[in-house]
Amino acid sequence: EAEIPDDDAAGSSAFAVADGSRAGVDSEQLAMLTGLGFTEQQVLAALGACGQNADRAVEWLFSHSEAGDLDAAVAQAEAEAAARDGSGTDAEPEDGPGQYELLGFVSHIGRNTGCGHYVCHARREGAGGSGWVIFNDELVAKSENPPRDLGYLYLYRRRTA
């Protein structure tokens, strides 16, 4: 399988077109590669992944189509290009940055996972105030100093604005 270069030379123009434009792409190369039966999107991804080198792009296209993962490779190349040019997932969500509060966690009491048992610490909020409670089988008790750093599974709730 052909390697996809990740050097800076390829990265500067790689998938010059995360937004679907043809900026930085040689129209002759584009026509030649689409003439082989590949879609424009596939060709643009291949050229971007191969630093606009048509020979390497042909190898990239055929190696990924033989493996049956051409669409996945195109999606990955587009995502990598978007991450490189800053148009990817770094954007703030529409509803603002997420802030979470710890509701509870599960931890293990014993020498190892084959010996001992699991307990749950949960935050309790109610008319009597708030605090931590430990659930140990049928025993439920107030937990003054829950071991938050020893959890195996943590439960969070997103705070509302």
PDB file of C-alpha atoms in Angstrom:
ATOM      1  CA  GLU A   1       0.000   0.000   0.000  1.00  0.00           C
ATOM      2  CA  ALA A   2       1.347   3.456  -0.874  1.00  0.00           C
ATOM      3  CA  GLU A   3       2.393   5.771   1.890  1.00  0.00           C
ATOM      4  CA  ILE A   4       0.708   9.115   2.343  1.00  0.00           C
ATOM      5  CA  PRO A   5       3.336  11.793   2.889  1.00  0.00           C
ATOM      6  CA  ASP A   6       2.888  14.081   5.842  1.00  0.00           C
ATOM      7  CA  ASP A   7       5.817  16.436   5.354  1.00  0.00           C
ATOM      8  CA  ASP A   8       5.402  20.201   5.456  1.00  0.00           C
ATOM      9  CA  ALA A   9       5.826  20.541   1.705  1.00  0.00           C
ATOM     10  CA  ALA A  10       2.754  18.432   1.145  1.00  0.00           C
ATOM     11  CA  GLY A  11       0.962  19.993   4.088  1.00  0.00           C
ATOM     12  CA  SER A  12       1.214  23.553   2.814  1.00  0.00           C
ATOM     13  CA  SER A  13      -0.818  22.761  -0.274  1.00  0.00           C
ATOM     14  CA  ALA A  14      -2.273  19.440   0.812  1.00  0.00           C
ATOM     15  CA  PHE A  15      -5.849  19.122  -0.188  1.00  0.00           C
ATOM     16  CA  ALA A  16      -5.584  22.700  -1.218  1.00  0.00           C
ATOM     17  CA  VAL A  17      -9.263  22.462  -1.203  1.00  0.00           C
ATOM     18  CA  ALA A  18     -10.779  21.471   2.069  1.00  0.00           C
ATOM     19  CA  ASP A  19     -13.551  23.854   1.106  1.00  0.00           C
ATOM     20  CA  GLY A  20     -14.113  22.142  -2.271  1.00  0.00           C
ATOM     21  CA  SER A  21     -12.344  24.768  -4.392  1.00  0.00           C
ATOM     22  CA  ARG A  22      -9.548  23.979  -6.829  1.00  0.00           C
ATOM     23  CA  ALA A  23      -7.088  26.540  -5.472  1.00  0.00           C
ATOM     24  CA  GLY A  24      -3.493  25.470  -6.117  1.00  0.00           C
ATOM     25  CA  VAL A  25      -4.445  22.485  -8.288  1.00  0.00           C
ATOM     26  CA  ASP A  26      -3.108  22.135 -11.840  1.00  0.00           C
ATOM     27  CA  SER A  27      -6.155  21.842 -14.135  1.00  0.00           C
ATOM     28  CA  GLU A  28      -4.270  19.482 -16.494  1.00  0.00           C
ATOM     29  CA  GLN A  29      -3.496  17.108 -13.626  1.00  0.00           C
ATOM     30  CA  LEU A  30      -7.094  17.293 -12.502  1.00  0.00           C
ATOM     31  CA  ALA A  31      -8.380  16.483 -16.001  1.00  0.00           C
ATOM     32  CA  MET A  32      -5.898  13.642 -16.467  1.00  0.00           C
ATOM     33  CA  LEU A  33      -6.769  11.972 -13.153  1.00  0.00           C
ATOM     34  CA  THR A  34     -10.533  12.403 -13.457  1.00  0.00           C
ATOM     35  CA  GLY A  35     -10.131  10.918 -16.960  1.00  0.00           C
ATOM     36  CA  LEU A  36      -9.027   7.696 -15.248  1.00  0.00           C
ATOM     37  CA  GLY A  37     -12.506   7.381 -13.775  1.00  0.00           C
ATOM     38  CA  PHE A  38     -12.008   8.965 -10.361  1.00  0.00           C
ATOM     39  CA  THR A  39     -14.296  11.679  -9.058  1.00  0.00           C
ATOM     40  CA  GLU A  40     -13.025  15.226  -8.709  1.00  0.00           C
ATOM     41  CA  GLN A  41     -13.273  14.950  -4.917  1.00  0.00           C
ATOM     42  CA  GLN A  42     -11.140  11.784  -4.937  1.00  0.00           C
ATOM     43  CA  VAL A  43      -8.555  13.387  -7.232  1.00  0.00           C
ATOM     44  CA  LEU A  44      -8.360  16.548  -5.133  1.00  0.00           C
ATOM     45  CA  ALA A  45      -7.833  14.485  -1.980  1.00  0.00           C
ATOM     46  CA  ALA A  46      -5.118  12.406  -3.677  1.00  0.00           C
ATOM     47  CA  LEU A  47      -3.297  15.452  -5.019  1.00  0.00           C
ATOM     48  CA  GLY A  48      -3.477  17.106  -1.624  1.00  0.00           C
ATOM     49  CA  ALA A  49      -2.217  14.005   0.163  1.00  0.00           C
ATOM     50  CA  CYS A  50       0.680  13.708  -2.321  1.00  0.00           C
ATOM     51  CA  GLY A  51       1.865  17.302  -2.449  1.00  0.00           C
ATOM     52  CA  GLN A  52       0.248  17.967  -5.866  1.00  0.00           C
ATOM     53  CA  ASN A  53       2.428  15.261  -7.470  1.00  0.00           C
ATOM     54  CA  ALA A  54       0.261  13.568 -10.120  1.00  0.00           C
ATOM     55  CA  ASP A  55       2.360  10.376 -10.323  1.00  0.00           C
ATOM     56  CA  ARG A  56       2.159   9.812  -6.585  1.00  0.00           C
ATOM     57  CA  ALA A  57      -1.545  10.738  -6.633  1.00  0.00           C
ATOM     58  CA  VAL A  58      -2.211   7.981  -9.200  1.00  0.00           C
ATOM     59  CA  GLU A  59      -0.499   5.436  -6.927  1.00  0.00           C
ATOM     60  CA  TRP A  60      -2.478   6.763  -3.947  1.00  0.00           C
ATOM     61  CA  LEU A  61      -5.783   6.490  -5.811  1.00  0.00           C
ATOM     62  CA  PHE A  62      -5.179   2.976  -7.111  1.00  0.00           C
ATOM     63  CA  SER A  63      -3.759   1.624  -3.864  1.00  0.00           C
ATOM     64  CA  HIS A  64      -6.782   2.874  -1.916  1.00  0.00           C
ATOM     65  CA  SER A  65      -9.286   1.712  -4.513  1.00  0.00           C
ATOM     66  CA  GLU A  66      -7.735  -1.783  -4.577  1.00  0.00           C
ATOM     67  CA  ALA A  67      -8.025  -1.984  -0.810  1.00  0.00           C
ATOM     68  CA  GLY A  68     -11.672  -0.927  -1.105  1.00  0.00           C
ATOM     69  CA  ASP A  69     -11.248   2.022   1.190  1.00  0.00           C
ATOM     70  CA  LEU A  70     -11.063   4.928  -1.247  1.00  0.00           C
ATOM     71  CA  ASP A  71     -14.019   6.812   0.248  1.00  0.00           C
ATOM     72  CA  ALA A  72     -12.613   6.406   3.770  1.00  0.00           C
ATOM     73  CA  ALA A  73      -9.163   7.556   2.591  1.00  0.00           C
ATOM     74  CA  VAL A  74     -10.706  10.615   0.915  1.00  0.00           C
ATOM     75  CA  ALA A  75     -12.625  11.487   4.093  1.00  0.00           C
ATOM     76  CA  GLN A  76      -9.455  11.094   6.155  1.00  0.00           C
ATOM     77  CA  ALA A  77      -7.421  13.255   3.761  1.00  0.00           C
ATOM     78  CA  GLU A  78     -10.103  15.957   3.879  1.00  0.00           C
ATOM     79  CA  ALA A  79     -10.212  15.861   7.682  1.00  0.00           C
ATOM     80  CA  GLU A  80      -6.428  16.074   7.930  1.00  0.00           C
ATOM     81  CA  ALA A  81      -6.357  19.003   5.512  1.00  0.00           C
ATOM     82  CA  ALA A  82      -9.093  20.786   7.450  1.00  0.00           C
ATOM     83  CA  ALA A  83      -7.140  20.258  10.676  1.00  0.00           C
ATOM     84  CA  ARG A  84      -3.970  21.644   9.075  1.00  0.00           C
ATOM     85  CA  ASP A  85      -5.622  24.806   7.791  1.00  0.00           C
ATOM     86  CA  GLY A  86      -7.605  25.412  10.960  1.00  0.00           C
ATOM     87  CA  SER A  87     -11.054  24.895   9.465  1.00  0.00           C
ATOM     88  CA  GLY A  88     -11.641  21.647  11.327  1.00  0.00           C
ATOM     89  CA  THR A  89     -13.061  20.774  14.690  1.00  0.00           C
ATOM     90  CA  ASP A  90     -11.455  23.569  16.718  1.00  0.00           C
ATOM     91  CA  ALA A  91     -14.497  25.749  16.233  1.00  0.00           C
ATOM     92  CA  GLU A  92     -16.483  26.495  19.367  1.00  0.00           C
ATOM     93  CA  PRO A  93     -19.815  24.673  19.548  1.00  0.00           C
ATOM     94  CA  GLU A  94     -22.879  26.749  18.766  1.00  0.00           C
ATOM     95  CA  ASP A  95     -24.095  26.486  22.350  1.00  0.00           C
ATOM     96  CA  GLY A  96     -20.754  27.619  23.811  1.00  0.00           C
ATOM     97  CA  PRO A  97     -17.911  25.711  25.432  1.00  0.00           C
ATOM     98  CA  GLY A  98     -18.957  22.706  27.466  1.00  0.00           C
ATOM     99  CA  GLN A  99     -18.592  22.843  31.218  1.00  0.00           C
ATOM    100  CA  TYR A 100     -19.167  19.667  33.194  1.00  0.00           C
ATOM    101  CA  GLU A 101     -19.562  18.725  36.824  1.00  0.00           C
ATOM    102  CA  LEU A 102     -18.633  15.417  38.380  1.00  0.00           C
ATOM    103  CA  LEU A 103     -21.728  13.493  39.499  1.00  0.00           C
ATOM    104  CA  GLY A 104     -20.126  10.253  40.558  1.00  0.00           C
ATOM    105  CA  PHE A 105     -17.465   7.655  39.976  1.00  0.00           C
ATOM    106  CA  VAL A 106     -16.901   3.937  40.378  1.00  0.00           C
ATOM    107  CA  SER A 107     -13.760   2.706  42.095  1.00  0.00           C
ATOM    108  CA  HIS A 108     -12.334  -0.635  43.204  1.00  0.00           C
ATOM    109  CA  ILE A 109     -11.541  -1.770  46.743  1.00  0.00           C
ATOM    110  CA  GLY A 110      -9.058  -4.637  46.914  1.00  0.00           C
ATOM    111  CA  ARG A 111      -5.533  -5.686  45.965  1.00  0.00           C
ATOM    112  CA  ASN A 112      -6.358  -6.238  42.284  1.00  0.00           C
ATOM    113  CA  THR A 113      -9.335  -6.531  39.957  1.00  0.00           C
ATOM    114  CA  GLY A 114      -9.550 -10.266  40.633  1.00  0.00           C
ATOM    115  CA  CYS A 115      -9.898  -9.692  44.361  1.00  0.00           C
ATOM    116  CA  GLY A 116     -12.198  -7.197  46.049  1.00  0.00           C
ATOM    117  CA  HIS A 117     -15.205  -5.342  44.725  1.00  0.00           C
ATOM    118  CA  TYR A 118     -16.369  -2.110  43.177  1.00  0.00           C
ATOM    119  CA  VAL A 119     -18.113   0.763  44.942  1.00  0.00           C
ATOM    120  CA  CYS A 120     -19.773   3.901  43.708  1.00  0.00           C
ATOM    121  CA  HIS A 121     -19.422   7.431  45.050  1.00  0.00           C
ATOM    122  CA  ALA A 122     -22.148   9.829  43.993  1.00  0.00           C
ATOM    123  CA  ARG A 123     -22.822  13.482  44.667  1.00  0.00           C
ATOM    124  CA  ARG A 124     -26.087  14.000  46.461  1.00  0.00           C
ATOM    125  CA  GLU A 125     -27.978  17.250  46.152  1.00  0.00           C
ATOM    126  CA  GLY A 126     -31.207  17.856  47.956  1.00  0.00           C
ATOM    127  CA  ALA A 127     -33.043  19.618  50.765  1.00  0.00           C
ATOM    128  CA  GLY A 128     -30.499  18.359  53.292  1.00  0.00           C
ATOM    129  CA  GLY A 129     -27.622  20.008  51.429  1.00  0.00           C
ATOM    130  CA  SER A 130     -25.097  18.477  49.109  1.00  0.00           C
ATOM    131  CA  GLY A 131     -22.280  16.029  49.651  1.00  0.00           C
ATOM    132  CA  TRP A 132     -20.867  12.694  48.605  1.00  0.00           C
ATOM    133  CA  VAL A 133     -22.401   9.303  49.321  1.00  0.00           C
ATOM    134  CA  ILE A 134     -20.742   5.882  48.979  1.00  0.00           C
ATOM    135  CA  PHE A 135     -22.752   2.916  47.695  1.00  0.00           C
ATOM    136  CA  ASN A 136     -21.108  -0.303  48.887  1.00  0.00           C
ATOM    137  CA  ASP A 137     -23.453  -3.197  48.096  1.00  0.00           C
ATOM    138  CA  GLU A 138     -26.394  -2.690  50.459  1.00  0.00           C
ATOM    139  CA  LEU A 139     -24.560  -0.162  52.631  1.00  0.00           C
ATOM    140  CA  VAL A 140     -25.098   3.502  51.780  1.00  0.00           C
ATOM    141  CA  ALA A 141     -23.230   6.083  53.839  1.00  0.00           C
ATOM    142  CA  LYS A 142     -21.957   9.653  53.744  1.00  0.00           C
ATOM    143  CA  SER A 143     -18.457   9.920  52.296  1.00  0.00           C
ATOM    144  CA  GLU A 144     -16.398  12.735  53.829  1.00  0.00           C
ATOM    145  CA  ASN A 145     -13.365  12.445  51.554  1.00  0.00           C
ATOM    146  CA  PRO A 146     -14.180  10.466  48.380  1.00  0.00           C
ATOM    147  CA  PRO A 147     -11.085   9.147  46.529  1.00  0.00           C
ATOM    148  CA  ARG A 148     -11.728  10.998  43.242  1.00  0.00           C
ATOM    149  CA  ASP A 149      -8.309  10.100  41.854  1.00  0.00           C
ATOM    150  CA  LEU A 150      -8.934   6.325  42.146  1.00  0.00           C
ATOM    151  CA  GLY A 151     -11.960   6.020  39.882  1.00  0.00           C
ATOM    152  CA  TYR A 152     -12.335   3.575  37.001  1.00  0.00           C
ATOM    153  CA  LEU A 153     -15.439   5.194  35.566  1.00  0.00           C
ATOM    154  CA  TYR A 154     -16.453   8.846  35.979  1.00  0.00           C
ATOM    155  CA  LEU A 155     -19.942  10.236  35.441  1.00  0.00           C
ATOM    156  CA  TYR A 156     -20.342  13.873  34.396  1.00  0.00           C
ATOM    157  CA  ARG A 157     -23.260  16.142  33.642  1.00  0.00           C
ATOM    158  CA  ARG A 158     -23.024  19.135  31.365  1.00  0.00           C
ATOM    159  CA  ARG A 159     -23.830  22.370  33.121  1.00  0.00           C
ATOM    160  CA  THR A 160     -26.547  24.465  31.566  1.00  0.00           C
ATOM    161  CA  ALA A 161     -25.896  28.115  30.861  1.00  0.00           C
TER     162      ALA A 161
END
